[in-house]
PDB file of C-alpha atoms in Angstrom:
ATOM      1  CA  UNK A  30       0.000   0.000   0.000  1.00 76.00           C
ATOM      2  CA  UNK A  31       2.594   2.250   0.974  1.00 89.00           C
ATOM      3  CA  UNK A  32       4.311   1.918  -2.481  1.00 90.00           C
ATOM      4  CA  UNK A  33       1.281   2.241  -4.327  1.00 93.00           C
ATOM      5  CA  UNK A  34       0.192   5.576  -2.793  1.00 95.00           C
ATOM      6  CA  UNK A  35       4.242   6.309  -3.087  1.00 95.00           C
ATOM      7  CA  UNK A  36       3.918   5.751  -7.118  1.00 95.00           C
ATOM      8  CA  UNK A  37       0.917   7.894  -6.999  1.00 95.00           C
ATOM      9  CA  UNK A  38       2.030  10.832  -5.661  1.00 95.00           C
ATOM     10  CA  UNK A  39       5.037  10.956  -7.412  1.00 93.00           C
ATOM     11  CA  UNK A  40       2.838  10.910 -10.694  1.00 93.00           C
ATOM     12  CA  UNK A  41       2.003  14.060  -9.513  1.00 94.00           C
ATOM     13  CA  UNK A  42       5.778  15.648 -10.691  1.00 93.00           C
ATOM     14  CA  UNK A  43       6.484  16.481 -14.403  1.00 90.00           C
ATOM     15  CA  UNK A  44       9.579  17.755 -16.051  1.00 82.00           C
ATOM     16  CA  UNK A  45       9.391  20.068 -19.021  1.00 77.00           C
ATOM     17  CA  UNK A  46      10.198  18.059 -22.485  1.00 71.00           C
ATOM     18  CA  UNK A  47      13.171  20.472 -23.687  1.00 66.00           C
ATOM     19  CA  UNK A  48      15.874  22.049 -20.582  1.00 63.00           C
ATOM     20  CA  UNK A  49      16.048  25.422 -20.649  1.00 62.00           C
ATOM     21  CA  UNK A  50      17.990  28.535 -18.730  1.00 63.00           C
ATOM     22  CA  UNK A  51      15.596  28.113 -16.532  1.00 68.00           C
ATOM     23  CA  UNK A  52      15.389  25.377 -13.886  1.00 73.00           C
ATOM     24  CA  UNK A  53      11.878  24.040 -13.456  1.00 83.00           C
ATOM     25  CA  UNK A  54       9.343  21.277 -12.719  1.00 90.00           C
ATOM     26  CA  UNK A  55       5.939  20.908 -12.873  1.00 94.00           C
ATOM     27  CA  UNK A  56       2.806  19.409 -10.854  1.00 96.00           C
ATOM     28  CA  UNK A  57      -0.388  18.218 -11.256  1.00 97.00           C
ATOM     29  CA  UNK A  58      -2.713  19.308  -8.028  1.00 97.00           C
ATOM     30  CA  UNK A  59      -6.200  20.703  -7.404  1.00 96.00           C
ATOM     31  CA  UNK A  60      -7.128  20.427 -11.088  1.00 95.00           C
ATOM     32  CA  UNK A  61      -4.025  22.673 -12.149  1.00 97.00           C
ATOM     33  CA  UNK A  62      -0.853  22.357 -13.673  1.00 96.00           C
ATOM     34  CA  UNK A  63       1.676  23.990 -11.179  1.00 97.00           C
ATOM     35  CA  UNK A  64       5.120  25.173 -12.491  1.00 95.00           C
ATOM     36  CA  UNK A  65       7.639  25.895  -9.908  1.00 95.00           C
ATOM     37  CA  UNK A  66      11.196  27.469 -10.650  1.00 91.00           C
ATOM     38  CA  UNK A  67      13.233  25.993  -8.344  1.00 80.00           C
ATOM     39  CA  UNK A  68      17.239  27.054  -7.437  1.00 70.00           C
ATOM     40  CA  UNK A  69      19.789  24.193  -7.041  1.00 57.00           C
ATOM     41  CA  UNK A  70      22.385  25.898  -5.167  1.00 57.00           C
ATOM     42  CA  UNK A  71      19.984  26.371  -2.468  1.00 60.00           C
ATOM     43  CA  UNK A  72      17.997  23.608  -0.012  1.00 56.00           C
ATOM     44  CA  UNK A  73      14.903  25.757   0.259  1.00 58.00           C
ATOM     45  CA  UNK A  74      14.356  26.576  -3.343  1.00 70.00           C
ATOM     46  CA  UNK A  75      14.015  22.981  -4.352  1.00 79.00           C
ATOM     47  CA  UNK A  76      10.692  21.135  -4.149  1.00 89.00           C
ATOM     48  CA  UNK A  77      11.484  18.363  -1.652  1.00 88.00           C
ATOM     49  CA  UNK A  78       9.236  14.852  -1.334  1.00 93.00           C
ATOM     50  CA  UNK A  79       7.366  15.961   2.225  1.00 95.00           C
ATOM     51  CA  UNK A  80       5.822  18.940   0.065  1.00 96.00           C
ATOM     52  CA  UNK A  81       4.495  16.725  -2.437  1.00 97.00           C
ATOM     53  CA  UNK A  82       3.409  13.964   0.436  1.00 97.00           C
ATOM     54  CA  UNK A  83       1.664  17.322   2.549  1.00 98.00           C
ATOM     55  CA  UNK A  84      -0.301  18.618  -1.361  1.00 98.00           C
ATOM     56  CA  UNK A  85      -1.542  15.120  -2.160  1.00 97.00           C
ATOM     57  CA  UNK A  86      -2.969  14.387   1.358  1.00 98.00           C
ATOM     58  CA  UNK A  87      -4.351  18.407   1.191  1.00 98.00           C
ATOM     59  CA  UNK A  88      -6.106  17.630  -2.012  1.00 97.00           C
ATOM     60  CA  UNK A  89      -7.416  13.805  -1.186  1.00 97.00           C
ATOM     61  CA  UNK A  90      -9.017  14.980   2.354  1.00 97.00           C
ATOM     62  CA  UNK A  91     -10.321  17.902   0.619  1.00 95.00           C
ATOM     63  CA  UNK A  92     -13.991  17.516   2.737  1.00 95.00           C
ATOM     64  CA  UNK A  93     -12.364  16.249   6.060  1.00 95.00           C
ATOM     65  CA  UNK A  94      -9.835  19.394   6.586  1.00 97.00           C
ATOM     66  CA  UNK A  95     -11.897  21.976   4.377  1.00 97.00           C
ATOM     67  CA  UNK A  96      -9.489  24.878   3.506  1.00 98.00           C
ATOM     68  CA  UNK A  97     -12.426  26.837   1.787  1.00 98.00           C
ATOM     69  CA  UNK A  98     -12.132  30.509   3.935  1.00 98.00           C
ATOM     70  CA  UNK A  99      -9.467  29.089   6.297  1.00 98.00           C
ATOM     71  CA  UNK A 100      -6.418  30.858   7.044  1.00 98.00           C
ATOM     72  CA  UNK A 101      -3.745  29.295   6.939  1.00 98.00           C
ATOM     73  CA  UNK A 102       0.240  29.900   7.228  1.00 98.00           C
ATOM     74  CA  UNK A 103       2.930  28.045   5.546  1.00 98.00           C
ATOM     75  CA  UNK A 104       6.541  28.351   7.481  1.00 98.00           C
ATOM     76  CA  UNK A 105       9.925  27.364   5.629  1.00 95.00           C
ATOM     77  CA  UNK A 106       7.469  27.425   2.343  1.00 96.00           C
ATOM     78  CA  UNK A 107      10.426  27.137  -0.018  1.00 94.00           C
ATOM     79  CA  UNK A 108       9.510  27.249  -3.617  1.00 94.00           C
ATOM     80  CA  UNK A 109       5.537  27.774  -2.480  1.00 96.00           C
ATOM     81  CA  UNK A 110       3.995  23.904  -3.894  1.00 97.00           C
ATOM     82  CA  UNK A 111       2.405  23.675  -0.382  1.00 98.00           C
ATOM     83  CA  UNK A 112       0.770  27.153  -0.146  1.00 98.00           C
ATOM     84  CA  UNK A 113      -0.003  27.892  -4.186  1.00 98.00           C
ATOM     85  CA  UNK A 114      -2.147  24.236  -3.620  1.00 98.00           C
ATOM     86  CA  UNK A 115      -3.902  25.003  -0.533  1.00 98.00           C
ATOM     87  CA  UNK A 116      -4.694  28.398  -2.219  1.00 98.00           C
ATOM     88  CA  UNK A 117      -6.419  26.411  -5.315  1.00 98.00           C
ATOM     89  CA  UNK A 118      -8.159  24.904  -2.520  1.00 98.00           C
ATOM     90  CA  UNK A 119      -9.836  28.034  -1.109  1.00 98.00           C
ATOM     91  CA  UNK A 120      -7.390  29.058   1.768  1.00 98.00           C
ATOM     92  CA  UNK A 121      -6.542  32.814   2.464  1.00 98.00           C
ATOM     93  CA  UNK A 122      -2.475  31.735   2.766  1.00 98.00           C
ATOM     94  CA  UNK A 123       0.167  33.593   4.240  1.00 98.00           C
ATOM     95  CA  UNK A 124       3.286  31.607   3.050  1.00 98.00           C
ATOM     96  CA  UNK A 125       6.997  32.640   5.136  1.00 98.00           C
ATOM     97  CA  UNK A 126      10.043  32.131   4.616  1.00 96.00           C
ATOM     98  CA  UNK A 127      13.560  33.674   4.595  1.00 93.00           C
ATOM     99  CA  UNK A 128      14.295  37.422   3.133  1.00 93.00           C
ATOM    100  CA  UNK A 129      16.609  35.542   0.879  1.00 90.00           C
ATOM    101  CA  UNK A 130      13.944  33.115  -0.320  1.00 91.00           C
ATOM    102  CA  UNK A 131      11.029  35.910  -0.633  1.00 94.00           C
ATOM    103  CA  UNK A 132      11.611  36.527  -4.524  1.00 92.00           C
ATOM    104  CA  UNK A 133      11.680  32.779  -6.157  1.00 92.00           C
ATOM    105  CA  UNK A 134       8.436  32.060  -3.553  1.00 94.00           C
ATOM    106  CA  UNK A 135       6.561  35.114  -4.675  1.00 96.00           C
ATOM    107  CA  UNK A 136       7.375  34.572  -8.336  1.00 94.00           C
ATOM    108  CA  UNK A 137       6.111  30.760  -8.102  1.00 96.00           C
ATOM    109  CA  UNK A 138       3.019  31.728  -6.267  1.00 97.00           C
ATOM    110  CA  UNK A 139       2.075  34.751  -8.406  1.00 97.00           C
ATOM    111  CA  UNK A 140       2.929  32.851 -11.442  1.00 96.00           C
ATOM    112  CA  UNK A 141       0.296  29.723 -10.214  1.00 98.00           C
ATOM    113  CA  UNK A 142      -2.536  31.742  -8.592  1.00 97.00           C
ATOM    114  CA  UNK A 143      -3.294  34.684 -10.328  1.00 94.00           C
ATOM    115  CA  UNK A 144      -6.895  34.420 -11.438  1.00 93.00           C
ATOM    116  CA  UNK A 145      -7.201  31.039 -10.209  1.00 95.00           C
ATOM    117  CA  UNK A 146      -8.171  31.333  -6.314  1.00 96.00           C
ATOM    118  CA  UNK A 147     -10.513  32.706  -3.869  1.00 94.00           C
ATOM    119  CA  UNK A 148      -8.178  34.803  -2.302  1.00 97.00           C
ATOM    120  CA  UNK A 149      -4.625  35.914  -3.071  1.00 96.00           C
ATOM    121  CA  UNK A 150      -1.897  34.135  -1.252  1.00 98.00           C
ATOM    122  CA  UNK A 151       0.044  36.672   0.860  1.00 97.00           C
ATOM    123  CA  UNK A 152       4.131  36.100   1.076  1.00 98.00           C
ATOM    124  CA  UNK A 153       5.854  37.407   4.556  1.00 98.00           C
ATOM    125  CA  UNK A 154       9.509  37.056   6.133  1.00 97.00           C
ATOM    126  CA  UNK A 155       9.492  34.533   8.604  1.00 97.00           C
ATOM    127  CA  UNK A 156      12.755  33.919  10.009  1.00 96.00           C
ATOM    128  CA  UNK A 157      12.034  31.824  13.260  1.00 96.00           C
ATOM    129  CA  UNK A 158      12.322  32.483  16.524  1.00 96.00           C
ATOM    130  CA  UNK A 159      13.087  36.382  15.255  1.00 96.00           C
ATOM    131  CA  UNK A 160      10.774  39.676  15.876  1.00 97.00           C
ATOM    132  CA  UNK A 161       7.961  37.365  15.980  1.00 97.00           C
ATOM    133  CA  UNK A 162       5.157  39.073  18.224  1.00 97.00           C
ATOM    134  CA  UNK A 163       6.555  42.367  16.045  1.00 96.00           C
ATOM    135  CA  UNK A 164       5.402  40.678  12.540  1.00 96.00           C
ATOM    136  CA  UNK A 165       2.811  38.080  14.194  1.00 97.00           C
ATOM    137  CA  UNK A 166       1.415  39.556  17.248  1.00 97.00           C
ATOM    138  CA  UNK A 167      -0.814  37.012  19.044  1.00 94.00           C
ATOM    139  CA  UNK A 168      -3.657  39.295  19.245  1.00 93.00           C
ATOM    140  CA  UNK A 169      -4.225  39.891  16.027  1.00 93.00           C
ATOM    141  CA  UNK A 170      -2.884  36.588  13.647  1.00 95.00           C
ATOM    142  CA  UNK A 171      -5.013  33.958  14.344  1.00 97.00           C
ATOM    143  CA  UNK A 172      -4.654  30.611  11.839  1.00 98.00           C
ATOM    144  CA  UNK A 173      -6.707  27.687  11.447  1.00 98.00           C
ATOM    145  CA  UNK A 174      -4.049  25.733  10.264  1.00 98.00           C
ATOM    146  CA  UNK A 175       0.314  25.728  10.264  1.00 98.00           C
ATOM    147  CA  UNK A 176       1.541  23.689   7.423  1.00 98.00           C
ATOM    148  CA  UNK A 177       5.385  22.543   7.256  1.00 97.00           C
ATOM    149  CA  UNK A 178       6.927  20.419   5.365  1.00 96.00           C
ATOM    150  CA  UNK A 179      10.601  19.330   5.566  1.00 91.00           C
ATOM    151  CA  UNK A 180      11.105  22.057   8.074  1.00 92.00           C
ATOM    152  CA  UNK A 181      13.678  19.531  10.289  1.00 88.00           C
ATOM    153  CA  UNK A 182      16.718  18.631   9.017  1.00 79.00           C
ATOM    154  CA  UNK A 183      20.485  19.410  10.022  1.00 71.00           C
ATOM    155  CA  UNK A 184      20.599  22.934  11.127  1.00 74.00           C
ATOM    156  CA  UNK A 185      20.877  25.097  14.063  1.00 75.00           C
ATOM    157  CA  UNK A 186      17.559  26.734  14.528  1.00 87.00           C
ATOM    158  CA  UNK A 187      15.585  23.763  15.709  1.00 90.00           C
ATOM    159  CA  UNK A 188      14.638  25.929  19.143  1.00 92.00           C
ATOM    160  CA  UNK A 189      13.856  28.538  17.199  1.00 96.00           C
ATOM    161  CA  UNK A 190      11.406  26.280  14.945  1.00 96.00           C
ATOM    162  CA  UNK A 191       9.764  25.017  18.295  1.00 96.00           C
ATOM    163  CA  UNK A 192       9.095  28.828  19.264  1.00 97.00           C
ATOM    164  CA  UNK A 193       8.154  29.791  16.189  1.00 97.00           C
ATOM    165  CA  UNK A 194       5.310  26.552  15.985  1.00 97.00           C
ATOM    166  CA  UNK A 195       4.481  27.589  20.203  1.00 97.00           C
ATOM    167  CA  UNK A 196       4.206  31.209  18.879  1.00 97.00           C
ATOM    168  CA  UNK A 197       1.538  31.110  16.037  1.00 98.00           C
ATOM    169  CA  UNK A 198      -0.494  28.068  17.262  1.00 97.00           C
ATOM    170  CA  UNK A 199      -3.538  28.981  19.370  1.00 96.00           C
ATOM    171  CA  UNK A 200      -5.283  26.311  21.028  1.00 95.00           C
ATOM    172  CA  UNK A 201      -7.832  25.515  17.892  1.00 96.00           C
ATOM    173  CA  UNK A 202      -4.866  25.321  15.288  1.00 98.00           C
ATOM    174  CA  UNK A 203      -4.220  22.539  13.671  1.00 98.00           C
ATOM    175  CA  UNK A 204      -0.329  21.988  12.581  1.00 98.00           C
ATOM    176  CA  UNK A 205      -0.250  19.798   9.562  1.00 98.00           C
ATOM    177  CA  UNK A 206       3.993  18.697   9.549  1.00 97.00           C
ATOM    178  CA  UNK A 207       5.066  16.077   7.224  1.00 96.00           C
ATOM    179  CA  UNK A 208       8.662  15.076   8.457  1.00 93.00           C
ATOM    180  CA  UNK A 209      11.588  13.102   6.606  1.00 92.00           C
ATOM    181  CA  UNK A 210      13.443  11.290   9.045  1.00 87.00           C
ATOM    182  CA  UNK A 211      16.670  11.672   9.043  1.00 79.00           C
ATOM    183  CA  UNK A 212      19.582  11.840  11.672  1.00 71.00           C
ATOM    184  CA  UNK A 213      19.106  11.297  15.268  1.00 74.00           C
ATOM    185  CA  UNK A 214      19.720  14.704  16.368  1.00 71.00           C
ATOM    186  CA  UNK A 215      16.440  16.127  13.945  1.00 71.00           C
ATOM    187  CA  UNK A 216      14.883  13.099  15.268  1.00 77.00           C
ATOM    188  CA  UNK A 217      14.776  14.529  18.866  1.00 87.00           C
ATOM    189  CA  UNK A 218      12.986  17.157  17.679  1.00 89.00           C
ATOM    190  CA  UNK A 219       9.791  15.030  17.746  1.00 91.00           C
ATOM    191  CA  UNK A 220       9.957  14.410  21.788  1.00 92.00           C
ATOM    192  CA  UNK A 221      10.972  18.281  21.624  1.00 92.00           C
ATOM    193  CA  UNK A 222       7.500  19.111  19.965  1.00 94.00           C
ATOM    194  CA  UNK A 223       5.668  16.714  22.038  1.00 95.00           C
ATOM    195  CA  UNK A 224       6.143  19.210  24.990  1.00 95.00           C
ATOM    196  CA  UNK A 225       3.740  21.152  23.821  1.00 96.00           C
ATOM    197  CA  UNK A 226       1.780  19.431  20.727  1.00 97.00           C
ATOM    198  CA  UNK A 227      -0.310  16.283  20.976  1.00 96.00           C
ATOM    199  CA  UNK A 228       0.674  14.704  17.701  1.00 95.00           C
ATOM    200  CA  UNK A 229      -1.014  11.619  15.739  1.00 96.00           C
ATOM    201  CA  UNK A 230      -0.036  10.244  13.089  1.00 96.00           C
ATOM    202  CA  UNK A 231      -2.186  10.758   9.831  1.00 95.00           C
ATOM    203  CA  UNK A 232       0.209   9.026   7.300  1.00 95.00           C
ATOM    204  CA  UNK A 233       3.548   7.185   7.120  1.00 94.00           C
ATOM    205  CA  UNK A 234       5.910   6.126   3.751  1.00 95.00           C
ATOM    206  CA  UNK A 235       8.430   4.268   5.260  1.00 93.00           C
ATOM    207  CA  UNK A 236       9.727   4.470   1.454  1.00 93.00           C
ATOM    208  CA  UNK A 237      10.409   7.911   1.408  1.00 93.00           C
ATOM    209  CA  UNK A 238      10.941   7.851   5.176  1.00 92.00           C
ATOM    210  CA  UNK A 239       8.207  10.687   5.877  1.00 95.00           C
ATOM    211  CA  UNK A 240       5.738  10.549   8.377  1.00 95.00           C
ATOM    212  CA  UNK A 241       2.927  13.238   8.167  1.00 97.00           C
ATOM    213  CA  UNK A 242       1.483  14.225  11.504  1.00 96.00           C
ATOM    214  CA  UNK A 243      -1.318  15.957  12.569  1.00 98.00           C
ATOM    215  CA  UNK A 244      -0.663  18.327  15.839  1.00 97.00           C
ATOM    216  CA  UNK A 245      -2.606  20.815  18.597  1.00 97.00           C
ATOM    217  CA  UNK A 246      -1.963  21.640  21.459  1.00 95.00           C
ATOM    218  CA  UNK A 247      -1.498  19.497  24.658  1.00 91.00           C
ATOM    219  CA  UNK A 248      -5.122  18.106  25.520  1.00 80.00           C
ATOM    220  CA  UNK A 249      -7.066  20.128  22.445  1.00 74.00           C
ATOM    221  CA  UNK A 250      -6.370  16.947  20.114  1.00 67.00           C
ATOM    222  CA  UNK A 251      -9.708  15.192  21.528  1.00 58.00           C
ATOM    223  CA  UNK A 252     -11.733  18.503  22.476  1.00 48.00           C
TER     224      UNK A 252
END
């Protein structure tokens, strides 16, 4: 099972018949052929397999987590897959990322939504842990869901991930994470989250090692 669902999200990717100067691929999700530019010299501007695990499930549980109206914020959104698709599927997106990052993402995500959703996608700097009640101040950002994909991997700013996730989740937001397992020290990060989040799992691939979890916090899972 977990191969065939495997082979049919990665039916999801094409690659454009004839290389040109510039580097892209493309995707097939919420009835729409997505092309993302992507930049190989750099981890987050390359589409990575927990996005395209995080858009299929988005797309196939369409009626059980309704994005129609919902707001919803993307963090480490990279090339934008995750946030252009749940903006095809009706969700007022604010997608984050570095300052570095901000011009590929908003290219991608103008390039994929313009006339084609509900509302706009919105991109922000997000660097985590940083000026965060500044640009996000409790009392006025409220989300409905937090989507990351492939946020934990090998580098320092795992406690600042953990504040940033503690910082913009109130307790009716629902963190969507789909995780690559890696190396024991991102690993840790798990029990880390567990602090705070309730967390169940929704998927798992053991082929592409990614688990896709479903959090909220401590004791709201059940309410």
């Amino acid at each position: 099972e977990d191969e065939q669902i495997v082979a049919e999200i990665m039916k999801r990717r094409f690659f454009p018949a004839l290389i040109t100067h510039k580097a892209w691929e493309g995707f097939h999700f919420a009835g729409h052929e997505i092309r993302i530019t992507e930049a190989t010299d750099c981890y987050g501007a390359v589409v990575w397999p927990s996005a395209l695990v995080l858009c299929y499930f988005l797309e196939t549980n369409s009626k059980q987590y309704n994005l129609v109206d919902k707001n919803v914020i993307e963090i480490g959104a990279g090339t934008g897959l995750v946030s252009i698709v749940a903006s095809l599927l009706g969700a007022l997106v604010t997608a984050t990322d570095l300052p570095e990052l901000l011009g590929n993402l908003q290219h991608n995500i103008h390039q994929n939504t313009k006339l084609k959703c509900k509302h706009q996608p919105r991109v922000k700097e997000l660097s985590w842990g940083i000026d965060l009640e500044k640009n996000f101040p409790r009392s006025s950002c409220h989300f409905d869901y937090i989507m990351a994909a492939d946020v934990v991997y090998h580098h320092p700013f795992l406690d600042e991930l953990l504040l940033t996730f503690d910082h913009l989740c109130k307790n009716d937001t629902v963190i969507l994470w789909a995780m690559k397992f890696r190396l024991d020290k991102e690993n840790q990060f798990v029990g880390r989250f567990q602090t705070l989040f309730d967390l169940e799992v929704i998927s798992n691939f053991p082929s592409l090692n990614i688990t896709l979890y479903k959090a909220m916090r401590r004791g709201r899972m059940k309410a």
